[in-house]
Coordinates of C-alpha atoms in Angstrom, one line a residue:
Chain A
M1 CA -0.1 0.0 -0.2
K2 CA 1.2 3.6 -0.5
F3 CA -0.2 6.7 0.6
G4 CA -1.8 8.0 -3.1
Y5 CA -4.0 11.3 -1.8
T6 CA -5.0 13.8 0.0
I7 CA -8.5 14.7 -0.2
I8 CA -10.1 18.0 1.0
Y9 CA -14.0 18.3 1.2
V10 CA -14.7 21.8 0.4
S11 CA -18.5 23.6 -0.3
N12 CA -17.1 24.7 -3.7
V13 CA -14.4 23.2 -5.5
L14 CA -13.8 25.0 -8.8
D15 CA -13.4 28.0 -6.4
T16 CA -11.1 26.2 -4.2
V17 CA -8.7 25.1 -7.5
T18 CA -8.6 28.7 -8.5
F19 CA -7.8 29.6 -4.8
Y20 CA -5.0 26.9 -4.6
E21 CA -3.8 28.5 -7.9
S22 CA -3.4 31.7 -7.0
A23 CA -2.8 31.7 -3.5
F24 CA 0.0 29.1 -3.4
G25 CA 1.2 28.5 -7.0
L26 CA 0.0 25.1 -7.7
K27 CA -1.8 23.7 -11.1
R28 CA -4.8 22.4 -11.7
K29 CA -4.2 18.7 -13.2
F30 CA -8.2 17.5 -13.9
I31 CA -11.5 18.9 -12.8
H32 CA -14.2 16.5 -13.5
E33 CA -16.8 17.8 -15.2
S34 CA -19.4 17.7 -12.7
N35 CA -17.4 20.0 -10.6
L36 CA -17.7 17.8 -7.6
Y37 CA -13.7 16.4 -7.8
A38 CA -10.2 17.6 -8.9
E39 CA -6.8 17.4 -8.7
M40 CA -4.2 19.9 -8.4
E41 CA -0.6 19.0 -9.7
T42 CA 1.3 18.0 -6.8
G43 CA 3.6 14.4 -8.0
E44 CA 3.3 11.2 -7.0
T45 CA 0.7 12.0 -3.9
V46 CA -2.0 13.9 -4.9
L47 CA -4.2 17.0 -3.5
A48 CA -7.4 16.6 -4.5
F49 CA -10.5 18.5 -3.8
A50 CA -13.9 16.8 -3.3
S51 CA -17.1 19.0 -3.3
N52 CA -18.8 18.5 0.3
E53 CA -21.9 17.1 -1.3
S54 CA -20.0 14.1 -2.7
A55 CA -18.9 13.4 0.8
E56 CA -22.7 11.8 1.0
M57 CA -22.8 9.7 -1.8
N58 CA -19.9 7.8 -1.0
G59 CA -21.3 7.2 2.5
V60 CA -19.0 9.4 4.6
A61 CA -20.4 11.9 6.9
I62 CA -17.7 14.9 7.4
L63 CA -17.8 18.1 9.8
P64 CA -17.9 20.4 6.8
N65 CA -14.9 22.9 6.8
H66 CA -15.5 26.7 7.0
S67 CA -13.6 29.5 7.8
S68 CA -15.6 30.6 11.0
S69 CA -14.8 27.2 12.5
L70 CA -12.1 26.0 14.5
P71 CA -9.9 24.0 11.4
A72 CA -9.9 20.1 11.6
G73 CA -6.8 18.6 13.4
W74 CA -4.8 18.6 10.8
E75 CA -3.2 20.4 8.2
V76 CA -1.3 20.1 5.0
C77 CA 2.0 21.5 4.2
F78 CA 4.3 23.8 1.0
V79 CA 8.0 23.5 1.4
T80 CA 10.0 26.1 -0.5
Q81 CA 13.0 27.7 -0.6
E82 CA 11.1 31.6 -0.3
V83 CA 8.7 30.7 2.8
E84 CA 8.5 34.8 3.8
K85 CA 7.5 35.7 -0.2
A86 CA 5.5 32.3 -0.7
Y87 CA 3.6 33.8 2.8
N88 CA 3.1 37.2 1.6
R89 CA 1.9 35.9 -1.7
A90 CA -0.6 33.6 0.1
M91 CA -1.8 37.0 2.2
E92 CA -2.0 39.0 -0.5
K93 CA -4.8 36.2 -2.5
G94 CA -7.2 36.2 0.9
C95 CA -5.4 33.4 3.0
I96 CA -6.2 33.9 6.9
P97 CA -3.2 34.6 9.1
V98 CA -2.3 32.1 11.7
S99 CA 1.4 33.0 12.3
K100 CA 4.0 34.9 10.4
P101 CA 7.5 33.0 9.0
L102 CA 9.3 32.1 12.1
Q103 CA 13.4 30.7 12.4
K104 CA 12.6 27.5 14.6
P105 CA 15.2 26.5 16.5
W106 CA 16.4 23.9 14.5
G107 CA 16.8 26.1 11.4
Q108 CA 13.5 25.9 9.7
I109 CA 11.3 28.7 8.6
V110 CA 7.3 28.0 9.6
S111 CA 4.7 30.0 8.9
Y112 CA 0.5 28.9 9.1
V113 CA -2.4 30.4 7.3
R114 CA -5.7 29.0 6.5
D115 CA -7.5 28.8 3.1
L116 CA -10.4 29.4 2.1
N117 CA -12.6 27.2 3.8
G118 CA -10.2 27.5 7.1
C119 CA -8.5 24.2 6.2
L120 CA -5.1 24.7 7.9
I121 CA -2.3 25.2 5.7
E122 CA 2.0 25.0 6.8
I123 CA 4.3 26.8 4.6
A124 CA 8.2 26.0 5.6
S125 CA 11.0 25.7 4.5
P126 CA 12.7 22.5 3.6
V127 CA 14.2 20.5 7.4
S128 CA 17.8 21.4 7.0
Chain B
M1 CA -47.9 4.1 -20.0
T2 CA -44.5 1.7 -19.4
I3 CA -43.1 1.8 -15.8
P4 CA -40.5 -0.5 -14.7
I5 CA -41.3 -2.7 -12.1
D6 CA -40.6 -1.9 -8.6
Y7 CA -39.3 1.2 -7.3
N8 CA -37.5 3.2 -9.3
Q9 CA -36.5 6.8 -9.3
T10 CA -34.6 9.3 -11.1
L11 CA -32.4 12.4 -9.5
I12 CA -33.2 15.5 -11.2
S13 CA -30.2 17.7 -11.9
P14 CA -28.5 20.3 -11.1
K15 CA -30.1 20.4 -8.2
N16 CA -30.1 24.8 -8.4
L17 CA -32.8 24.3 -11.0
R18 CA -35.1 21.9 -9.2
T19 CA -38.1 22.8 -7.7
A20 CA -38.7 19.1 -7.1
E21 CA -35.9 16.3 -5.7
A22 CA -36.6 13.0 -7.9
Y23 CA -39.8 11.9 -10.0
W24 CA -40.3 8.3 -8.7
T25 CA -42.5 5.7 -9.6
Y26 CA -44.0 2.1 -7.6
I27 CA -45.2 -0.5 -9.2
A28 CA -46.0 -3.4 -6.6
T29 CA -44.9 -6.8 -7.2
T30 CA -46.1 -8.1 -4.1
N31 CA -49.9 -8.2 -2.8
G32 CA -49.8 -7.0 0.9
E33 CA -48.6 -4.4 2.8
S34 CA -45.3 -2.1 2.0
V35 CA -43.5 0.1 4.4
I36 CA -42.5 3.7 3.3
L37 CA -40.0 5.4 5.0
P38 CA -40.4 9.5 6.1
D39 CA -37.7 11.5 4.4
G40 CA -39.0 14.7 5.9
R41 CA -40.3 16.1 2.4
C42 CA -43.8 16.2 1.0
D43 CA -44.8 13.9 -2.6
V44 CA -47.2 14.4 -5.3
I45 CA -48.6 11.1 -6.4
F46 CA -50.7 9.6 -8.4
R47 CA -52.3 6.4 -7.7
L48 CA -53.4 4.0 -10.0
H49 CA -55.4 0.6 -8.9
K50 CA -55.1 -2.4 -11.4
N51 CA -58.0 -2.8 -11.3
Y52 CA -60.0 0.4 -12.3
P53 CA -56.7 1.7 -14.9
K54 CA -58.7 5.2 -16.1
K55 CA -59.3 5.9 -12.6
I56 CA -56.1 8.4 -10.7
I57 CA -56.5 9.6 -7.7
P58 CA -53.9 12.2 -7.0
V59 CA -52.7 12.3 -3.5
I60 CA -50.2 15.1 -2.3
T61 CA -47.9 14.6 1.6
G62 CA -46.9 16.9 4.4
P63 CA -43.7 16.4 5.5
S64 CA -43.5 13.1 6.7
T65 CA -41.2 12.1 9.9
K66 CA -42.7 8.6 10.7
A67 CA -42.9 5.6 8.6
Y68 CA -46.4 4.6 7.6
R69 CA -47.5 1.3 5.7
I70 CA -49.9 1.1 2.3
R71 CA -51.8 -1.7 1.0
Q72 CA -51.0 -2.6 -2.1
E73 CA -52.3 -5.9 -4.8
V74 CA -49.9 -6.6 -7.6
G75 CA -49.6 -4.1 -10.3
D76 CA -51.0 -1.3 -8.8
V77 CA -48.7 1.8 -9.4
W78 CA -47.8 5.1 -7.8
M79 CA -46.2 7.9 -9.6
G80 CA -44.3 10.9 -8.3
I81 CA -42.2 14.0 -7.3
R82 CA -40.5 14.3 -4.2
M83 CA -40.0 18.0 -3.4
R84 CA -36.8 19.7 -2.3
P85 CA -37.6 19.9 1.5
S86 CA -37.2 23.6 1.4
N87 CA -40.4 23.5 -1.2
G88 CA -43.1 21.7 1.1
V89 CA -44.5 25.6 1.4
L90 CA -44.9 25.3 -2.5
L91 CA -47.6 22.5 -1.6
W92 CA -49.0 23.9 1.7
N93 CA -48.7 27.6 2.4
E94 CA -49.5 28.4 5.4
R95 CA -50.8 25.0 6.8
L96 CA -47.3 22.9 5.8
E97 CA -46.8 22.9 9.7
M98 CA -50.1 21.6 10.2
A99 CA -49.8 18.9 7.6
V100 CA -46.9 17.4 8.8
D101 CA -47.4 13.7 9.1
T102 CA -50.7 13.8 7.2
V103 CA -52.1 13.4 3.6
S104 CA -54.3 14.5 1.4
R105 CA -56.2 12.6 -0.7
G106 CA -58.4 12.7 -3.9
K107 CA -60.5 16.1 -4.2
D108 CA -58.4 17.7 -0.9
A109 CA -55.5 17.3 -2.8
L110 CA -57.2 18.6 -5.8
R111 CA -58.1 21.7 -3.9
L112 CA -54.4 21.8 -2.8
L113 CA -53.3 22.1 -6.2
P114 CA -56.0 22.5 -8.7
Q115 CA -53.9 22.4 -11.7
L116 CA -53.3 18.7 -10.8
A117 CA -57.1 17.9 -12.6
N118 CA -55.3 19.6 -16.1
I119 CA -53.3 16.4 -16.1
D120 CA -53.6 13.2 -18.5
P121 CA -52.9 10.1 -17.4
E122 CA -52.7 9.0 -20.7
Q123 CA -50.0 11.1 -21.8
I124 CA -47.8 10.6 -18.2
T125 CA -44.3 8.5 -19.3
K126 CA -41.6 7.9 -16.9
K127 CA -39.4 10.6 -18.7
N128 CA -42.4 13.4 -18.5
L129 CA -43.4 12.7 -15.1
G130 CA -41.3 14.9 -14.1
N131 CA -41.7 17.9 -16.5
L132 CA -45.5 17.4 -16.1
L133 CA -45.6 17.4 -12.3
S134 CA -42.9 20.2 -11.8
D135 CA -44.3 22.5 -14.3
L136 CA -47.6 22.5 -11.7
F137 CA -45.7 24.9 -9.1
D138 CA -45.8 28.7 -9.1
C139 CA -41.8 29.2 -8.7
S140 CA -41.9 33.2 -8.7
T141 CA -43.1 32.5 -4.8
I142 CA -39.5 30.8 -3.7
N143 CA -37.8 33.7 -1.8
E144 CA -34.4 34.0 -0.8
S145 CA -35.1 32.4 2.6
V146 CA -34.6 29.0 0.2
D147 CA -31.0 29.9 -0.3
T148 CA -30.5 29.6 3.1
Q149 CA -33.1 26.2 3.7
N150 CA -31.0 24.8 1.1
K151 CA -27.5 25.6 2.1
T152 CA -28.4 24.6 5.8
I153 CA -30.0 21.4 4.4
D154 CA -26.5 20.5 2.5
L155 CA -24.3 20.9 6.0
I156 CA -26.8 18.9 7.9
H157 CA -26.6 16.0 4.7
T158 CA -22.6 16.3 4.7
S159 CA -22.6 16.0 8.5
G160 CA -25.1 13.1 8.4
G161 CA -27.5 15.1 10.6
R162 CA -24.6 15.3 13.3
L163 CA -24.4 18.9 13.5
T164 CA -25.9 20.6 16.3
V165 CA -28.5 23.9 15.5
K166 CA -26.2 26.4 17.0
S167 CA -23.0 24.8 14.9
L168 CA -25.5 24.8 12.1
S169 CA -26.7 28.5 12.9
S170 CA -22.9 29.8 13.2
L171 CA -21.7 28.6 9.9
V172 CA -24.9 29.8 7.7
G173 CA -24.4 33.2 9.9
F174 CA -27.9 33.2 11.6
S175 CA -29.4 33.2 15.2
A176 CA -29.9 29.8 16.0
R177 CA -33.8 30.5 16.7
H178 CA -33.8 32.8 13.7
L179 CA -32.7 30.0 11.5
N180 CA -34.8 27.3 13.4
R181 CA -37.6 29.8 12.3
L182 CA -36.7 30.4 8.8
F183 CA -36.5 26.3 8.5
I184 CA -39.6 25.5 10.1
R185 CA -41.5 27.7 7.9
S186 CA -40.1 26.3 4.6
V187 CA -39.2 22.9 5.4
G188 CA -42.4 22.2 7.5
I189 CA -40.4 20.7 10.6
S190 CA -37.5 22.0 12.9
I191 CA -33.5 21.3 12.1
K192 CA -33.4 19.1 14.5
K193 CA -36.4 16.6 13.7
Y194 CA -34.6 16.5 10.1
S195 CA -31.7 15.9 11.3
R196 CA -32.5 12.8 13.0
L197 CA -34.1 11.8 9.7
V198 CA -30.9 12.2 8.1
Q199 CA -28.9 10.2 10.7
F200 CA -31.6 8.0 10.7
H201 CA -31.6 6.5 7.1
R202 CA -27.9 7.1 7.1
S203 CA -27.4 4.4 9.8
L204 CA -30.0 2.2 8.6
R205 CA -27.9 2.7 5.2
L206 CA -25.0 1.4 6.7
I207 CA -26.3 -1.5 8.2
Q208 CA -28.4 -2.5 4.7
E209 CA -25.4 -1.6 1.9
E210 CA -22.3 -0.6 3.7
G211 CA -22.7 -4.0 5.8
L212 CA -21.6 -3.0 9.1
Q213 CA -22.9 -4.4 12.4
I214 CA -25.6 -2.7 14.2
A215 CA -23.3 -1.9 17.0
E216 CA -20.9 -0.1 14.4
A217 CA -23.6 1.6 12.2
A218 CA -24.8 3.3 15.6
F219 CA -21.0 4.4 16.6
E220 CA -20.8 5.7 13.5
S221 CA -23.7 7.8 12.7
G222 CA -23.0 9.6 16.0
Y223 CA -26.0 7.5 18.0
S224 CA -24.5 7.5 22.2
D225 CA -24.9 4.3 21.9
Q226 CA -26.8 0.9 20.3
A227 CA -30.0 1.9 22.4
H228 CA -30.4 5.3 21.7
M229 CA -30.4 3.8 17.8
T230 CA -33.2 1.3 18.4
R231 CA -35.1 4.1 20.3
T232 CA -34.9 6.6 17.1
F233 CA -35.6 3.1 14.3
Q234 CA -38.8 2.1 16.5
H235 CA -39.7 5.7 16.7
I236 CA -39.3 6.8 12.9
G237 CA -39.4 3.3 11.4
G238 CA -41.5 1.5 13.4
F239 CA -38.7 -1.3 13.7
S240 CA -36.0 -2.1 15.5
P241 CA -32.2 -2.4 13.6
S242 CA -32.2 -6.5 14.1
K243 CA -35.3 -6.5 12.5
I244 CA -35.7 -4.3 9.3
P245 CA -38.3 -5.1 7.0
L246 CA -37.2 -7.2 3.9
G247 CA -37.8 -5.2 0.7
L248 CA -37.9 -1.9 2.2
T249 CA -36.6 0.2 -0.1
I250 CA -34.2 3.5 1.0
P251 CA -35.1 6.0 -1.2
E252 CA -31.7 8.3 -1.9
L253 CA -31.7 11.3 -0.4
F254 CA -28.9 13.2 -1.6
N255 CA -30.1 16.6 -0.9

């Protein structure tokens, strides 16, 4: 078994794809014609978005993500050499600030934002 | 008129454009009784008895919260549309709340929706049933509060009926009291009652279709324990989780 996908349930798949393109510089891989599912170009492990209503069709029940709620207890982390630049771009494009880039004692630069759906996103430098 | 045997339904999509949620047909293949599960929605139904094919009885149901039984003979036909939950008010207007778990038949149904009399039974096919019936409604009375209700209903379905009224109201952006009042006005039943129905249907599905044990289904669908789930099953469906009637049709309720 291998780790294939991280799938985030969102209220609007198209808006989320567009947001991730502009705020985090990702590219879309494909959007299903129903607009209920989309995948981003993230290499071997796919970051995908599915609409909240498809949760019900899959027989699962979830706590919907929302910017006004406490974020769910997990995060997606994007790694870049230019954390400050990536963080500023995310802020400009509408992310919710959580913590600004800070250098950790082990040398890594780490920042946190929340995306349009309120999901927790870490933007950090590689661990040296 | 050709209608597939047994229960058959078509969901109407995209959902934003629809007054009704699904149109469905049912032809009895056994004599006796059928259990109709409640789904909090109103239906407009045509009932045809096998022995009197020319005589069609119109039926309009209020929002259902309890299972009921119908008598049937092989060959009896029901054809209907299931309204979106938030559009129950189009049928019943200010009488919606009083219509919960009631059924209007024949003349009473025609009084509620006189346009039903214009439908020629000979013209009904499975294909045009949806159009025939959804043309009946005056959609101009749908106001913006319906959008809020649909958003609330989506959240209830996504969470399997497990969100509190308070959490729902903060997600939608109204006070709990106001949201519930709007909800009752267009759906006919409270948010809590509707959520219980969604939770019931999900747990039933987990047992019937996903193959979970009763205790596993109780846990996954958010009942505090198995006894809680059993009480809810008795109350809503009239049967316990270990005695689900054979041949039960579970409607697909994807809002």
